[in-house]
Short mmCIF file of C-alpha atoms and ligand atoms in Angstrom, two decimals:
data_model
loop_
_atom_site.label_atom_id
_atom_site.label_comp_id
_atom_site.label_asym_id
_atom_site.label_seq_id
_atom_site.Cartn_x
_atom_site.Cartn_y
_atom_site.Cartn_z
CA MET A 111 179.77 219.06 161.42
CA ARG A 112 176.09 219.96 161.45
CA SER A 113 173.52 217.75 163.19
CA THR A 114 171.16 216.56 160.41
CA PHE A 115 171.02 215.80 156.71
CA GLN A 116 167.69 216.81 155.11
CA PHE A 117 166.98 214.03 152.63
CA GLY A 118 163.58 214.69 151.06
CA ARG A 119 161.04 212.66 153.05
CA PHE A 120 163.84 211.54 155.37
CA ASN A 121 166.10 213.22 157.87
CA TYR A 122 169.40 211.53 158.67
CA PRO A 123 171.03 212.32 162.02
CA LEU A 124 174.71 213.14 161.59
CA GLN A 125 175.48 213.16 165.31
CA GLY A 126 174.57 211.16 168.38
CA ALA A 127 173.00 207.72 168.70
CA GLY A 128 170.92 208.03 165.51
CA ARG A 129 173.95 208.42 163.28
CA ARG A 130 174.72 205.40 161.10
CA PRO A 131 176.21 204.94 157.65
CA ARG A 132 173.63 204.51 154.86
CA VAL A 133 173.85 202.21 151.87
CA MET A 134 172.96 203.63 148.47
CA GLY A 135 172.33 200.89 145.90
CA ILE A 136 173.13 201.58 142.24
CA LEU A 137 170.29 201.01 139.78
CA ASN A 138 171.31 201.51 136.16
CA VAL A 139 168.47 201.80 133.67
CA THR A 140 170.44 201.57 130.47
CA PRO A 141 169.43 199.18 127.71
CA ASP A 142 172.42 196.93 127.13
CA SER A 143 173.75 194.72 124.38
CA PHE A 144 171.98 191.51 125.39
CA SER A 145 168.48 193.00 125.60
CA ASP A 146 166.72 194.17 122.43
CA GLY A 147 167.09 197.72 123.70
CA GLY A 148 163.37 197.96 124.43
CA ASN A 149 162.35 200.25 127.27
CA TYR A 150 159.92 197.71 128.68
CA GLN A 151 162.65 195.12 129.10
CA ALA A 152 164.93 197.66 130.75
CA LEU A 153 162.09 198.63 133.13
CA GLU A 154 161.31 195.01 134.09
CA PHE A 155 164.98 194.31 134.75
CA ALA A 156 165.43 197.48 136.81
CA LEU A 157 162.39 196.76 138.99
CA GLY A 158 163.57 193.21 139.67
CA HIS A 159 166.99 194.50 140.64
CA ALA A 160 165.43 197.16 142.90
CA GLU A 161 163.27 194.55 144.68
CA ALA A 162 166.35 192.46 145.39
CA MET A 163 168.19 195.47 146.83
CA ILE A 164 165.22 196.30 149.06
CA GLU A 165 165.23 192.76 150.44
CA GLU A 166 168.95 193.17 151.12
CA GLY A 167 168.36 196.24 153.27
CA VAL A 168 169.23 199.15 150.99
CA ASP A 169 168.60 202.65 152.41
CA ILE A 170 168.66 204.65 149.17
CA ILE A 171 168.20 203.60 145.53
CA ASP A 172 170.19 205.70 143.05
CA ILE A 173 168.53 205.57 139.62
CA GLY A 174 170.69 206.45 136.63
CA GLY A 175 169.69 206.56 132.96
CA GLU A 176 173.03 207.49 131.46
CA SER A 177 176.25 205.52 131.75
CA THR A 178 179.01 207.87 132.91
CA ARG A 179 181.80 205.32 132.63
CA PRO A 180 184.95 206.74 131.05
CA GLY A 181 184.47 207.26 127.31
CA SER A 182 180.67 206.85 127.40
CA PRO A 183 178.67 208.92 124.92
CA PRO A 184 175.93 211.24 126.25
CA VAL A 185 172.23 210.27 126.20
CA SER A 186 169.46 212.54 124.91
CA LEU A 187 167.05 214.24 127.33
CA GLU A 188 164.09 212.30 125.90
CA ASP A 189 165.82 208.92 126.26
CA GLU A 190 166.96 209.68 129.80
CA LEU A 191 163.46 210.76 130.90
CA GLN A 192 161.88 207.68 129.30
CA ARG A 193 164.30 205.39 131.09
CA VAL A 194 164.35 207.03 134.51
CA MET A 195 160.87 208.39 135.21
CA PRO A 196 158.85 205.12 135.07
CA VAL A 197 161.35 203.61 137.51
CA VAL A 198 161.08 206.60 139.85
CA TYR A 199 157.28 206.33 139.93
CA ALA A 200 157.40 202.55 140.43
CA LEU A 201 159.86 202.72 143.35
CA ARG A 202 158.82 205.93 145.06
CA ASP A 203 156.61 204.39 147.75
CA LEU A 204 158.37 201.08 148.41
CA GLY A 205 160.33 202.23 151.47
CA PRO A 206 163.86 203.26 150.53
CA ALA A 207 164.76 206.85 149.70
CA ILE A 208 165.00 207.56 145.97
CA SER A 209 167.90 209.35 144.32
CA VAL A 210 168.28 210.26 140.66
CA ASP A 211 171.76 210.39 139.14
CA THR A 212 171.61 213.15 136.50
CA TYR A 213 173.26 216.38 135.45
CA LYS A 214 170.35 217.55 133.26
CA PRO A 215 168.17 220.30 134.79
CA GLN A 216 165.03 219.03 133.01
CA VAL A 217 165.48 215.55 134.48
CA MET A 218 166.05 217.14 137.91
CA ARG A 219 162.75 219.03 137.59
CA GLU A 220 160.75 215.97 136.58
CA ALA A 221 162.33 213.88 139.34
CA ILE A 222 161.51 216.50 141.97
CA ILE A 223 157.90 216.70 140.77
CA ALA A 224 157.78 212.90 141.19
CA GLY A 225 159.00 213.31 144.78
CA VAL A 226 162.57 212.00 144.78
CA ASP A 227 164.64 212.44 147.94
CA MET A 228 168.00 213.23 146.35
CA ILE A 229 169.44 214.65 143.15
CA ASN A 230 172.90 213.18 142.62
CA ASP A 231 174.81 215.33 140.12
CA ILE A 232 178.22 214.10 138.91
CA ASN A 233 178.61 217.56 137.39
CA GLY A 234 178.20 219.43 140.70
CA PHE A 235 175.15 221.47 139.56
CA ARG A 236 177.27 223.36 137.03
CA ALA A 237 174.84 223.02 134.10
CA CYS A 238 172.95 226.17 133.21
CA GLY A 239 169.63 225.97 135.08
CA ALA A 240 170.63 223.15 137.44
CA ILE A 241 170.54 225.27 140.59
CA ASP A 242 167.18 226.79 139.63
CA ALA A 243 165.81 223.30 139.03
CA VAL A 244 166.58 222.09 142.57
CA ARG A 245 166.23 225.27 144.62
CA ASP A 246 162.56 225.13 145.63
CA SER A 247 162.40 221.62 147.05
CA ASP A 248 163.60 219.71 150.11
CA CYS A 249 165.51 216.95 148.34
CA ALA A 250 169.13 216.30 149.21
CA LEU A 251 171.80 217.42 146.74
CA CYS A 252 175.01 215.49 146.15
CA ILE A 253 177.78 217.71 144.78
CA MET A 254 180.38 215.54 143.07
CA HIS A 255 183.79 216.57 141.79
CA MET A 256 184.74 215.65 138.24
CA GLN A 257 187.71 216.87 136.20
CA SER A 258 186.80 217.33 132.51
CA ASP A 259 183.80 215.25 131.27
CA PRO A 260 182.99 211.51 131.03
CA GLN A 261 184.26 211.24 127.45
CA HIS A 262 187.67 212.78 128.18
CA MET A 263 188.23 212.60 131.95
CA GLN A 264 190.52 209.56 132.03
CA LEU A 265 192.76 210.65 129.13
CA ALA A 266 195.20 212.68 131.23
CA PRO A 267 194.02 213.47 134.79
CA SER A 268 196.34 216.09 136.26
CA TYR A 269 196.49 218.03 139.53
CA ALA A 270 199.11 220.07 141.38
CA ASP A 271 197.50 218.83 144.65
CA VAL A 272 194.42 216.68 144.14
CA VAL A 273 193.01 217.13 147.67
CA ASP A 274 193.45 220.92 147.66
CA GLU A 275 191.87 221.19 144.22
CA VAL A 276 188.89 218.97 145.04
CA VAL A 277 188.27 220.92 148.27
CA ALA A 278 188.45 224.24 146.38
CA PHE A 279 186.02 222.98 143.73
CA LEU A 280 183.54 221.64 146.29
CA ARG A 281 183.68 224.87 148.33
CA GLU A 282 182.98 226.92 145.20
CA ARG A 283 179.95 224.75 144.32
CA ILE A 284 178.67 224.78 147.93
CA ASP A 285 178.89 228.60 147.88
CA ALA A 286 177.01 228.78 144.56
CA LEU A 287 174.17 226.67 145.99
CA LEU A 288 174.06 228.60 149.27
CA GLU A 289 174.03 231.94 147.43
CA ALA A 290 170.90 230.73 145.61
CA GLY A 291 169.26 230.38 149.02
CA ILE A 292 169.47 226.60 149.35
CA ASP A 293 169.39 225.21 152.90
CA PRO A 294 172.89 223.89 153.77
CA ARG A 295 171.25 220.92 155.54
CA ARG A 296 170.32 219.54 152.09
CA LEU A 297 173.91 219.34 150.83
CA CYS A 298 176.55 216.63 150.78
CA ILE A 299 179.85 216.28 148.93
CA ASP A 300 181.53 213.50 146.97
CA PRO A 301 185.17 213.42 145.80
CA GLY A 302 184.10 211.60 142.62
CA PHE A 303 186.37 208.55 142.60
CA GLY A 304 187.38 207.69 139.03
CA PHE A 305 186.08 210.93 137.51
CA GLY A 306 189.24 212.45 136.04
CA LYS A 307 191.59 210.75 138.54
CA THR A 308 194.44 208.23 138.48
CA VAL A 309 194.57 205.38 141.01
CA GLU A 310 197.01 207.51 143.07
CA HIS A 311 194.63 210.49 143.00
CA ASN A 312 191.75 208.23 144.12
CA TYR A 313 193.65 206.87 147.13
CA ALA A 314 194.96 210.31 148.07
CA LEU A 315 191.30 211.43 148.20
CA LEU A 316 190.12 208.33 150.08
CA LYS A 317 192.83 208.91 152.71
CA ALA A 318 191.73 212.56 152.93
CA THR A 319 188.06 211.72 153.65
CA GLY A 320 188.26 213.31 157.12
CA ARG A 321 189.87 216.46 155.71
CA LEU A 322 187.25 216.81 152.96
CA ILE A 323 184.46 216.64 155.57
CA GLU A 324 186.22 219.04 157.93
CA GLU A 325 187.18 221.62 155.32
CA THR A 326 183.75 221.76 153.67
CA GLY A 327 181.62 221.18 156.80
CA MET A 328 179.52 218.75 154.75
CA PRO A 329 178.60 215.05 155.06
CA LEU A 330 180.38 212.89 152.49
CA LEU A 331 179.15 210.26 150.04
CA ALA A 332 181.74 207.78 148.74
CA GLY A 333 181.28 205.87 145.48
CA LEU A 334 184.10 203.48 144.82
CA SER A 335 182.18 200.26 144.16
CA ARG A 336 183.89 198.02 141.57
CA LYS A 337 185.90 200.94 140.20
CA SER A 338 189.40 200.69 138.72
CA MET A 339 190.92 201.83 142.04
CA ILE A 340 189.62 198.53 143.52
CA GLY A 341 190.88 196.51 140.55
CA ALA A 342 194.30 198.18 140.73
CA VAL A 343 194.86 196.96 144.29
CA THR A 344 193.19 193.52 144.11
CA GLY A 345 194.11 192.59 140.54
CA LYS A 346 190.50 191.43 140.06
CA PRO A 347 188.23 192.02 137.04
CA VAL A 348 185.12 194.11 137.59
CA GLU A 349 182.80 191.14 138.31
CA ARG A 350 185.03 189.99 141.20
CA ARG A 351 185.50 193.28 143.01
CA ALA A 352 182.74 192.91 145.64
CA ALA A 353 185.03 192.16 148.61
CA GLY A 354 187.51 194.84 147.59
CA SER A 355 184.66 197.32 147.25
CA VAL A 356 183.37 196.45 150.74
CA GLY A 357 186.88 197.10 152.04
CA GLY A 358 186.88 200.51 150.35
CA ALA A 359 183.43 201.33 151.72
CA LEU A 360 184.55 200.47 155.27
CA ALA A 361 187.69 202.61 154.85
CA ALA A 362 185.50 205.56 153.83
CA VAL A 363 182.98 205.04 156.64
CA ALA A 364 185.72 204.63 159.24
CA GLN A 365 186.95 208.09 158.20
CA GLY A 366 183.49 209.64 158.47
CA ALA A 367 181.60 208.99 155.20
CA ILE A 368 177.84 208.87 155.87
CA ILE A 369 176.70 207.28 152.58
CA VAL A 370 178.37 204.60 150.46
CA ARG A 371 177.20 204.09 146.87
CA VAL A 372 177.48 200.39 146.01
CA HIS A 373 176.55 197.57 143.64
CA ASP A 374 176.81 194.80 146.27
CA VAL A 375 174.13 195.82 148.75
CA ALA A 376 173.83 192.63 150.86
CA ASP A 377 177.58 192.36 151.51
CA THR A 378 177.91 196.06 152.29
CA VAL A 379 174.90 196.08 154.65
CA ASP A 380 176.38 193.13 156.59
CA ALA A 381 179.84 194.69 156.76
CA LEU A 382 178.45 198.00 158.01
CA LYS A 383 176.28 196.27 160.64
CA VAL A 384 179.36 194.58 162.07
CA TRP A 385 181.39 197.78 161.83
CA GLN A 386 178.58 199.71 163.58
CA ALA A 387 178.30 197.06 166.34
CA ALA A 388 182.00 197.53 167.02
CA GLN A 389 181.75 201.31 167.46
C1 LIG B 134 179.41 207.98 141.07
C2 LIG B 134 178.17 208.53 140.82
C3 LIG B 134 180.11 208.37 142.27
C4 LIG B 134 178.21 209.76 142.77
C5 LIG B 134 178.71 207.18 139.21
C6 LIG B 134 180.16 204.09 138.47
C7 LIG B 134 180.13 205.32 137.63
N1 LIG B 134 177.56 209.40 141.65
N2 LIG B 134 177.73 208.02 139.64
N3 LIG B 134 179.46 209.26 143.08
N4 LIG B 134 179.74 207.13 140.07
N5 LIG B 134 177.66 210.63 143.62
O1 LIG B 134 179.28 203.83 139.29
O2 LIG B 134 181.13 203.32 138.27
O3 LIG B 134 181.23 207.97 142.58
S1 LIG B 134 178.62 206.29 137.72
#
């Protein structure tokens, strides 16, 4: 494993005394059924949520303008930019690192101009123009594995060997980014829990966290917060999955994950402090 993770304005040690797991808080900027759908209301809500996460000790805020839950319809470029960019500009200088969750090259470009520290792409920078959009910057790049696409991925997930196939996919994407001249210190991987995977596939990947890191040589980000893999084990509905999600985050970190992407920032920060104190 290499020694640092270049994260835009930040530089995370991956070895030695400076190494510690980082908490990425999820900030969805999607107008929902109980608001009137107005952008202003969505912005106000998002900024309030971000302030709360900052108070709770979040390291990174991951801003997303498109729901990628199974079966979700895509969002237009214009709508995504109008949702995400005002939030990026409002949060950029408040302390935490800023990540944008997008697979659209034009959103990546705008976010990088605004100075974000990470582009988090559930599509693994496979869109035409995605690699060009991120090449000439110093932001971190999260390469996530997904089988199929958000509208179809949970219909019939199928693998001969899920760990082998995810490793092969991630290696191929890492090579594509490196061939474009991107500094390997900017890259991290993510197995993409819930993205074209059954509960069994998800746990096979979680158990293989150490192998994924070793076989790609990359730091790993784990996003399992409140997902169906947590509900399947606890029997809890999505609004009562915080403790189960903290358990999953600890399992990932104990096997070497450096970033956990979560909804429940305060609980995860506390759990990781105790875990870190026991190392
Ligand atoms: C993930 C993500 C994840 C990364 C979402 C949800 C679905 N980005 N974006 N990893 N999940 N890197 O949060 O339930 O697991 S959206």
